[in-house]
Amino acid sequence: MLGWRVALVLSVPVEAGATLLLPGLVGEVVDGGRGVWALAAVLLLGAVTGAVAAAAGPACGAEVTVALRGRLLRHVLALGPAQPLAPGDLTARLVGAAADAGGGFAARLGAVAALVTSVGAVIGLGVLSPWLALAFLGGLVPGILLIRLFLSRAGAVFQRYQEVQSTLAAGLTQALGGLRSIHAAGAEQRETSRVLSPLPELSATGHALWSTQRRTVWQATALVAVVELAVLTTAGLQVAQGALPPGALAAAAGWTALGVGFFEQVEALAGVAHARAGLHRVTEVLDTPAPAVGTRRLPGGNGELVFEEVLVRDGGQVLLGPLSLTVPGGRTVALVGRSGAGKSVLTSLAGRLREPDEGRVLIDGVPVAELATAELRRAVGYAFERPVLVGPTLGEALEGAEARHTEAARADGFLARLPAGRRTPPHELRLSGGELQRLGLARLLAVDPRVMVLDDATSSLDLATEHQISQALAEATAGRTRLVVAHRARVAAEADLVAWLDGGRLRALAPHSTLLADPAYRATLAGTHLDQELTR
């Protein structure tokens, strides 16, 4: 990146300097001077540096865009699931806004070079005659006001245009993720209307931008014509009076064209406004503070997991807590509660997938916030309801899961039927929800963490397969701490303890057999299973 940036920084001002020299050299040649070779050399220099700038500008913009996207992606990954933006909005910022911001350096450098060239041209006119400079400066104040007005209007419109684009992208991404449900409900027309609802505002914003640019172009064109007429009329009168040689008229024409050139740079100024809007959209994400990363390692222990007075809010709404819960090392605790009771929120705290607003979480006496990232990932492993396979091949997506792991998860059968085996790209797989969950369990077994979190990890399995996998998991994870979201009475019965959540609070912590005496608990189990069936 540095090489192209250096080339751009050097070539643009040299090209501007060569351009400024041309009118004076042309004037000398017209007056019969010996500046022909100097004129040829300056023309060659301007052509070479112009070619370098033309190549370096896009290359520099592309490299800045790549670096900015990489920085943005790393920051989003550091934020984790806590990042507040919808996937479509985030994609629009990563793809569109970052590209707009990437072109900002070249656009700003070009605008500065145009401004310096204009100032140099005015100085050239002043050297020829102070009256020429005064004639030019008469149009300078309106030109500056015109540029400032355009930048202020265009910047706000560009930013709003990108925001509406993000809204459209977010709606489209959401619809694509729920195509099956949309078709099943016959809601194609309704969803089409919902996704495309931002289009009128997008169109209006685009027209406002084009209107601003069009109005600025004709105003700048009119201003340029007036300034050129004033300067050339003054120069012609002075030549006629003998105050200036004939070549000065050619020089004055050249410097006038260069001087007013800055006011004609509407597209370049639009690029600057576009880049500013894009950078604003990117920095909104980059300014979101990522959770602090610890450096500690875990001491020896059996994986005791402790939640101390944890409280989680979403805006002004309390999702969980205050809640204290201890999961004894090497034991299994099942989380039972109706939909919205806070089960998934609680499990997310164990591995810092979400940060508590108050309280803390400890593993073997060490706060998880103080653990190094790699140490935390080794200590806490997850299996989710809808695991995502990330990687170019299935083998890489399974993160080192061996045959014994896939066998324990009962995934070896359908994996053996894949023609390319573990070399199969994940996007080519056509797996059922249960098969996908089995791969997630195999990946969890490969990590072999101290604390295993199963968040609806077997909800798509039939009862027989779930029973088989539960037995295999019990054998493979003996002595490990397990936190399990339970929707079925059998899963709760197999746990050492049941944490009964109600409205984000811990209502009871006891064995399943003890809690069964409470009719409300039995109703909760029945309602939980119903909730699960309704959300499938």
PDB file of C-alpha atoms in Angstrom, residues 101-314:
ATOM      1  CA  ALA A 101     -14.218   5.526   2.230  1.00  0.00           C
ATOM      2  CA  GLY A 102     -11.288   3.799   0.494  1.00  0.00           C
ATOM      3  CA  GLY A 103     -11.398   6.303  -2.336  1.00  0.00           C
ATOM      4  CA  GLY A 104     -11.253   9.207   0.079  1.00  0.00           C
ATOM      5  CA  PHE A 105      -7.475   9.648   0.113  1.00  0.00           C
ATOM      6  CA  ALA A 106      -7.188   9.965  -3.667  1.00  0.00           C
ATOM      7  CA  ALA A 107     -10.273  12.194  -3.823  1.00  0.00           C
ATOM      8  CA  ARG A 108      -8.977  14.534  -1.127  1.00  0.00           C
ATOM      9  CA  LEU A 109      -5.510  14.656  -2.665  1.00  0.00           C
ATOM     10  CA  GLY A 110      -7.027  15.469  -6.060  1.00  0.00           C
ATOM     11  CA  ALA A 111      -9.185  18.212  -4.552  1.00  0.00           C
ATOM     12  CA  VAL A 112      -6.178  19.726  -2.733  1.00  0.00           C
ATOM     13  CA  ALA A 113      -4.104  19.579  -5.931  1.00  0.00           C
ATOM     14  CA  ALA A 114      -6.897  21.348  -7.819  1.00  0.00           C
ATOM     15  CA  LEU A 115      -7.046  24.012  -5.109  1.00  0.00           C
ATOM     16  CA  VAL A 116      -3.253  24.507  -5.139  1.00  0.00           C
ATOM     17  CA  THR A 117      -3.313  24.713  -8.940  1.00  0.00           C
ATOM     18  CA  SER A 118      -6.014  27.370  -8.767  1.00  0.00           C
ATOM     19  CA  VAL A 119      -4.036  29.391  -6.213  1.00  0.00           C
ATOM     20  CA  GLY A 120      -0.893  29.049  -8.337  1.00  0.00           C
ATOM     21  CA  ALA A 121      -2.806  30.198 -11.395  1.00  0.00           C
ATOM     22  CA  VAL A 122      -3.995  33.316  -9.552  1.00  0.00           C
ATOM     23  CA  ILE A 123      -0.399  34.022  -8.561  1.00  0.00           C
ATOM     24  CA  GLY A 124       0.615  33.619 -12.215  1.00  0.00           C
ATOM     25  CA  LEU A 125      -2.059  36.094 -13.247  1.00  0.00           C
ATOM     26  CA  GLY A 126      -0.827  38.506 -10.565  1.00  0.00           C
ATOM     27  CA  VAL A 127       2.727  38.263 -11.870  1.00  0.00           C
ATOM     28  CA  LEU A 128       1.494  39.189 -15.354  1.00  0.00           C
ATOM     29  CA  SER A 129      -0.647  42.033 -14.016  1.00  0.00           C
ATOM     30  CA  PRO A 130      -2.310  42.766 -10.669  1.00  0.00           C
ATOM     31  CA  TRP A 131      -5.437  43.789 -12.641  1.00  0.00           C
ATOM     32  CA  LEU A 132      -5.768  40.247 -14.004  1.00  0.00           C
ATOM     33  CA  ALA A 133      -5.593  38.795 -10.492  1.00  0.00           C
ATOM     34  CA  LEU A 134      -8.210  41.264  -9.254  1.00  0.00           C
ATOM     35  CA  ALA A 135     -10.519  40.386 -12.151  1.00  0.00           C
ATOM     36  CA  PHE A 136     -10.196  36.710 -11.244  1.00  0.00           C
ATOM     37  CA  LEU A 137     -10.669  37.244  -7.503  1.00  0.00           C
ATOM     38  CA  GLY A 138     -13.988  38.958  -8.181  1.00  0.00           C
ATOM     39  CA  GLY A 139     -15.486  35.513  -8.788  1.00  0.00           C
ATOM     40  CA  LEU A 140     -13.581  33.739  -6.004  1.00  0.00           C
ATOM     41  CA  VAL A 141     -15.955  34.451  -3.105  1.00  0.00           C
ATOM     42  CA  PRO A 142     -19.073  33.197  -4.933  1.00  0.00           C
ATOM     43  CA  GLY A 143     -17.097  30.112  -5.994  1.00  0.00           C
ATOM     44  CA  ILE A 144     -16.046  29.287  -2.440  1.00  0.00           C
ATOM     45  CA  LEU A 145     -19.593  29.727  -1.187  1.00  0.00           C
ATOM     46  CA  LEU A 146     -20.839  27.456  -3.981  1.00  0.00           C
ATOM     47  CA  ILE A 147     -18.379  24.701  -3.027  1.00  0.00           C
ATOM     48  CA  ARG A 148     -19.120  24.898   0.686  1.00  0.00           C
ATOM     49  CA  LEU A 149     -22.850  24.750   0.006  1.00  0.00           C
ATOM     50  CA  PHE A 150     -22.438  21.723  -2.244  1.00  0.00           C
ATOM     51  CA  LEU A 151     -20.286  19.807   0.242  1.00  0.00           C
ATOM     52  CA  SER A 152     -22.677  20.433   3.120  1.00  0.00           C
ATOM     53  CA  ARG A 153     -25.738  19.382   1.118  1.00  0.00           C
ATOM     54  CA  ALA A 154     -24.133  16.458  -0.693  1.00  0.00           C
ATOM     55  CA  GLY A 155     -22.527  15.012   2.449  1.00  0.00           C
ATOM     56  CA  ALA A 156     -25.834  14.726   4.280  1.00  0.00           C
ATOM     57  CA  VAL A 157     -27.608  13.308   1.223  1.00  0.00           C
ATOM     58  CA  PHE A 158     -24.856  10.747   0.571  1.00  0.00           C
ATOM     59  CA  GLN A 159     -25.019   9.581   4.187  1.00  0.00           C
ATOM     60  CA  ARG A 160     -28.796   9.208   4.064  1.00  0.00           C
ATOM     61  CA  TYR A 161     -28.544   7.347   0.747  1.00  0.00           C
ATOM     62  CA  GLN A 162     -26.154   4.816   2.293  1.00  0.00           C
ATOM     63  CA  GLU A 163     -28.396   4.416   5.346  1.00  0.00           C
ATOM     64  CA  VAL A 164     -31.406   3.609   3.160  1.00  0.00           C
ATOM     65  CA  GLN A 165     -29.277   1.170   1.152  1.00  0.00           C
ATOM     66  CA  SER A 166     -28.371  -0.588   4.406  1.00  0.00           C
ATOM     67  CA  THR A 167     -32.049  -0.795   5.398  1.00  0.00           C
ATOM     68  CA  LEU A 168     -32.850  -2.382   2.048  1.00  0.00           C
ATOM     69  CA  ALA A 169     -29.956  -4.849   2.378  1.00  0.00           C
ATOM     70  CA  ALA A 170     -30.983  -5.781   5.932  1.00  0.00           C
ATOM     71  CA  GLY A 171     -34.550  -6.525   4.835  1.00  0.00           C
ATOM     72  CA  LEU A 172     -33.354  -8.606   1.904  1.00  0.00           C
ATOM     73  CA  THR A 173     -30.963 -10.626   4.062  1.00  0.00           C
ATOM     74  CA  GLN A 174     -33.704 -11.297   6.588  1.00  0.00           C
ATOM     75  CA  ALA A 175     -36.090 -12.443   3.851  1.00  0.00           C
ATOM     76  CA  LEU A 176     -33.486 -14.734   2.270  1.00  0.00           C
ATOM     77  CA  GLY A 177     -32.906 -16.361   5.639  1.00  0.00           C
ATOM     78  CA  GLY A 178     -36.601 -17.141   6.020  1.00  0.00           C
ATOM     79  CA  LEU A 179     -37.540 -18.191   2.483  1.00  0.00           C
ATOM     80  CA  ARG A 180     -39.015 -21.497   3.610  1.00  0.00           C
ATOM     81  CA  SER A 181     -41.310 -19.846   6.147  1.00  0.00           C
ATOM     82  CA  ILE A 182     -42.301 -17.134   3.664  1.00  0.00           C
ATOM     83  CA  HIS A 183     -43.331 -19.682   1.044  1.00  0.00           C
ATOM     84  CA  ALA A 184     -45.086 -21.862   3.607  1.00  0.00           C
ATOM     85  CA  ALA A 185     -47.172 -18.894   4.784  1.00  0.00           C
ATOM     86  CA  GLY A 186     -47.884 -17.680   1.249  1.00  0.00           C
ATOM     87  CA  ALA A 187     -46.417 -14.311   2.231  1.00  0.00           C
ATOM     88  CA  GLU A 188     -44.383 -13.650  -0.914  1.00  0.00           C
ATOM     89  CA  GLN A 189     -46.228 -10.466  -1.856  1.00  0.00           C
ATOM     90  CA  ARG A 190     -46.217  -9.102   1.671  1.00  0.00           C
ATOM     91  CA  GLU A 191     -42.494  -9.770   2.115  1.00  0.00           C
ATOM     92  CA  THR A 192     -41.728  -8.305  -1.305  1.00  0.00           C
ATOM     93  CA  SER A 193     -43.531  -5.130  -0.303  1.00  0.00           C
ATOM     94  CA  ARG A 194     -41.723  -5.050   3.043  1.00  0.00           C
ATOM     95  CA  VAL A 195     -38.256  -5.564   1.552  1.00  0.00           C
ATOM     96  CA  LEU A 196     -38.818  -3.011  -1.209  1.00  0.00           C
ATOM     97  CA  SER A 197     -40.540  -0.426   1.000  1.00  0.00           C
ATOM     98  CA  PRO A 198     -37.331   1.710   1.306  1.00  0.00           C
ATOM     99  CA  LEU A 199     -37.134   2.093  -2.502  1.00  0.00           C
ATOM    100  CA  PRO A 200     -39.243   5.298  -2.703  1.00  0.00           C
ATOM    101  CA  GLU A 201     -37.012   7.005  -0.152  1.00  0.00           C
ATOM    102  CA  LEU A 202     -33.915   5.652  -1.912  1.00  0.00           C
ATOM    103  CA  SER A 203     -35.199   7.082  -5.184  1.00  0.00           C
ATOM    104  CA  ALA A 204     -36.040  10.418  -3.584  1.00  0.00           C
ATOM    105  CA  THR A 205     -32.627  10.625  -1.960  1.00  0.00           C
ATOM    106  CA  GLY A 206     -30.910   9.769  -5.243  1.00  0.00           C
ATOM    107  CA  HIS A 207     -32.892  12.410  -7.095  1.00  0.00           C
ATOM    108  CA  ALA A 208     -32.044  14.962  -4.404  1.00  0.00           C
ATOM    109  CA  LEU A 209     -28.361  14.137  -4.826  1.00  0.00           C
ATOM    110  CA  TRP A 210     -28.523  14.402  -8.613  1.00  0.00           C
ATOM    111  CA  SER A 211     -30.475  17.637  -8.341  1.00  0.00           C
ATOM    112  CA  THR A 212     -27.855  19.131  -6.017  1.00  0.00           C
ATOM    113  CA  GLN A 213     -25.055  18.056  -8.336  1.00  0.00           C
ATOM    114  CA  ARG A 214     -26.849  19.316 -11.472  1.00  0.00           C
ATOM    115  CA  ARG A 215     -27.618  22.680  -9.875  1.00  0.00           C
ATOM    116  CA  THR A 216     -24.010  23.059  -8.747  1.00  0.00           C
ATOM    117  CA  VAL A 217     -22.684  22.157 -12.214  1.00  0.00           C
ATOM    118  CA  TRP A 218     -24.655  24.820 -14.069  1.00  0.00           C
ATOM    119  CA  GLN A 219     -23.920  27.441 -11.401  1.00  0.00           C
ATOM    120  CA  ALA A 220     -20.208  26.622 -11.586  1.00  0.00           C
ATOM    121  CA  THR A 221     -20.317  26.705 -15.397  1.00  0.00           C
ATOM    122  CA  ALA A 222     -21.941  30.135 -15.383  1.00  0.00           C
ATOM    123  CA  LEU A 223     -19.435  31.417 -12.821  1.00  0.00           C
ATOM    124  CA  VAL A 224     -16.490  30.087 -14.846  1.00  0.00           C
ATOM    125  CA  ALA A 225     -17.741  31.800 -17.996  1.00  0.00           C
ATOM    126  CA  VAL A 226     -18.096  35.151 -16.210  1.00  0.00           C
ATOM    127  CA  VAL A 227     -14.633  34.919 -14.619  1.00  0.00           C
ATOM    128  CA  GLU A 228     -12.947  33.896 -17.883  1.00  0.00           C
ATOM    129  CA  LEU A 229     -14.681  36.722 -19.737  1.00  0.00           C
ATOM    130  CA  ALA A 230     -13.596  39.256 -17.115  1.00  0.00           C
ATOM    131  CA  VAL A 231      -9.948  38.128 -17.071  1.00  0.00           C
ATOM    132  CA  LEU A 232      -9.570  37.791 -20.847  1.00  0.00           C
ATOM    133  CA  THR A 233     -11.251  41.152 -21.438  1.00  0.00           C
ATOM    134  CA  THR A 234      -8.822  42.797 -18.999  1.00  0.00           C
ATOM    135  CA  ALA A 235      -5.856  41.029 -20.595  1.00  0.00           C
ATOM    136  CA  GLY A 236      -6.976  42.010 -24.111  1.00  0.00           C
ATOM    137  CA  LEU A 237      -7.281  45.650 -23.134  1.00  0.00           C
ATOM    138  CA  GLN A 238      -3.813  45.648 -21.595  1.00  0.00           C
ATOM    139  CA  VAL A 239      -2.306  43.990 -24.676  1.00  0.00           C
ATOM    140  CA  ALA A 240      -4.042  46.548 -26.879  1.00  0.00           C
ATOM    141  CA  GLN A 241      -2.619  49.352 -24.723  1.00  0.00           C
ATOM    142  CA  GLY A 242       0.857  47.843 -24.924  1.00  0.00           C
ATOM    143  CA  ALA A 243       1.037  47.159 -21.215  1.00  0.00           C
ATOM    144  CA  LEU A 244       1.415  43.404 -21.853  1.00  0.00           C
ATOM    145  CA  PRO A 245       3.074  41.490 -24.705  1.00  0.00           C
ATOM    146  CA  PRO A 246       0.854  39.318 -26.987  1.00  0.00           C
ATOM    147  CA  GLY A 247       2.081  36.122 -25.348  1.00  0.00           C
ATOM    148  CA  ALA A 248       0.642  37.313 -22.055  1.00  0.00           C
ATOM    149  CA  LEU A 249      -2.855  36.887 -23.502  1.00  0.00           C
ATOM    150  CA  ALA A 250      -2.169  33.194 -24.146  1.00  0.00           C
ATOM    151  CA  ALA A 251      -0.662  32.831 -20.666  1.00  0.00           C
ATOM    152  CA  ALA A 252      -3.611  34.625 -19.071  1.00  0.00           C
ATOM    153  CA  ALA A 253      -6.048  32.332 -20.894  1.00  0.00           C
ATOM    154  CA  GLY A 254      -4.192  29.266 -19.648  1.00  0.00           C
ATOM    155  CA  TRP A 255      -3.917  30.406 -16.041  1.00  0.00           C
ATOM    156  CA  THR A 256      -7.540  31.525 -15.997  1.00  0.00           C
ATOM    157  CA  ALA A 257      -8.641  28.084 -17.161  1.00  0.00           C
ATOM    158  CA  LEU A 258      -6.523  26.497 -14.429  1.00  0.00           C
ATOM    159  CA  GLY A 259      -7.780  28.947 -11.816  1.00  0.00           C
ATOM    160  CA  VAL A 260     -11.442  28.287 -12.444  1.00  0.00           C
ATOM    161  CA  GLY A 261     -10.782  24.552 -12.847  1.00  0.00           C
ATOM    162  CA  PHE A 262     -11.287  24.025  -9.125  1.00  0.00           C
ATOM    163  CA  PHE A 263     -14.859  25.280  -9.370  1.00  0.00           C
ATOM    164  CA  GLU A 264     -15.545  22.750 -12.128  1.00  0.00           C
ATOM    165  CA  GLN A 265     -14.432  19.800  -9.995  1.00  0.00           C
ATOM    166  CA  VAL A 266     -17.992  18.894  -9.005  1.00  0.00           C
ATOM    167  CA  GLU A 267     -17.441  15.169  -9.554  1.00  0.00           C
ATOM    168  CA  ALA A 268     -14.221  15.249  -7.544  1.00  0.00           C
ATOM    169  CA  LEU A 269     -15.962  17.142  -4.754  1.00  0.00           C
ATOM    170  CA  ALA A 270     -18.823  14.639  -4.898  1.00  0.00           C
ATOM    171  CA  GLY A 271     -16.196  11.915  -4.444  1.00  0.00           C
ATOM    172  CA  VAL A 272     -14.926  13.679  -1.340  1.00  0.00           C
ATOM    173  CA  ALA A 273     -18.474  13.932   0.065  1.00  0.00           C
ATOM    174  CA  HIS A 274     -19.129  10.286  -0.809  1.00  0.00           C
ATOM    175  CA  ALA A 275     -15.926   9.213   0.927  1.00  0.00           C
ATOM    176  CA  ARG A 276     -16.771  11.235   4.037  1.00  0.00           C
ATOM    177  CA  ALA A 277     -20.203   9.617   4.246  1.00  0.00           C
ATOM    178  CA  GLY A 278     -18.699   6.153   3.790  1.00  0.00           C
ATOM    179  CA  LEU A 279     -16.039   6.795   6.414  1.00  0.00           C
ATOM    180  CA  HIS A 280     -18.696   7.963   8.853  1.00  0.00           C
ATOM    181  CA  ARG A 281     -20.610   4.711   8.346  1.00  0.00           C
ATOM    182  CA  VAL A 282     -17.481   2.632   8.882  1.00  0.00           C
ATOM    183  CA  THR A 283     -16.273   4.522  11.949  1.00  0.00           C
ATOM    184  CA  GLU A 284     -19.690   4.085  13.568  1.00  0.00           C
ATOM    185  CA  VAL A 285     -18.831   0.394  13.779  1.00  0.00           C
ATOM    186  CA  LEU A 286     -15.142   0.853  14.578  1.00  0.00           C
ATOM    187  CA  ASP A 287     -15.989   3.225  17.440  1.00  0.00           C
ATOM    188  CA  THR A 288     -18.101   0.528  19.105  1.00  0.00           C
ATOM    189  CA  PRO A 289     -15.835  -0.679  21.929  1.00  0.00           C
ATOM    190  CA  ALA A 290     -14.919  -4.359  21.793  1.00  0.00           C
ATOM    191  CA  PRO A 291     -14.822  -6.359  25.028  1.00  0.00           C
ATOM    192  CA  ALA A 292     -11.481  -6.211  26.794  1.00  0.00           C
ATOM    193  CA  VAL A 293      -9.331  -9.291  26.224  1.00  0.00           C
ATOM    194  CA  GLY A 294      -7.774 -10.923  29.270  1.00  0.00           C
ATOM    195  CA  THR A 295      -4.410 -12.644  29.597  1.00  0.00           C
ATOM    196  CA  ARG A 296      -4.908 -15.167  32.405  1.00  0.00           C
ATOM    197  CA  ARG A 297      -4.882 -18.950  32.138  1.00  0.00           C
ATOM    198  CA  LEU A 298      -6.996 -21.368  34.084  1.00  0.00           C
ATOM    199  CA  PRO A 299      -5.528 -23.240  37.021  1.00  0.00           C
ATOM    200  CA  GLY A 300      -6.182 -26.932  37.456  1.00  0.00           C
ATOM    201  CA  GLY A 301      -9.820 -27.639  38.226  1.00  0.00           C
ATOM    202  CA  ASN A 302     -12.903 -29.633  37.387  1.00  0.00           C
ATOM    203  CA  GLY A 303     -14.755 -26.868  35.520  1.00  0.00           C
ATOM    204  CA  GLU A 304     -16.892 -25.287  38.234  1.00  0.00           C
ATOM    205  CA  LEU A 305     -19.024 -22.594  36.579  1.00  0.00           C
ATOM    206  CA  VAL A 306     -20.313 -19.748  38.743  1.00  0.00           C
ATOM    207  CA  PHE A 307     -22.686 -16.915  37.818  1.00  0.00           C
ATOM    208  CA  GLU A 308     -22.447 -14.152  40.444  1.00  0.00           C
ATOM    209  CA  GLU A 309     -25.377 -11.702  40.490  1.00  0.00           C
ATOM    210  CA  VAL A 310     -25.412 -11.436  36.692  1.00  0.00           C
ATOM    211  CA  LEU A 311     -27.798  -8.969  35.098  1.00  0.00           C
ATOM    212  CA  VAL A 312     -28.407  -8.543  31.358  1.00  0.00           C
ATOM    213  CA  ARG A 313     -30.387  -5.698  29.815  1.00  0.00           C
ATOM    214  CA  ASP A 314     -31.514  -4.910  26.303  1.00  0.00           C
TER     215      ASP A 314
END
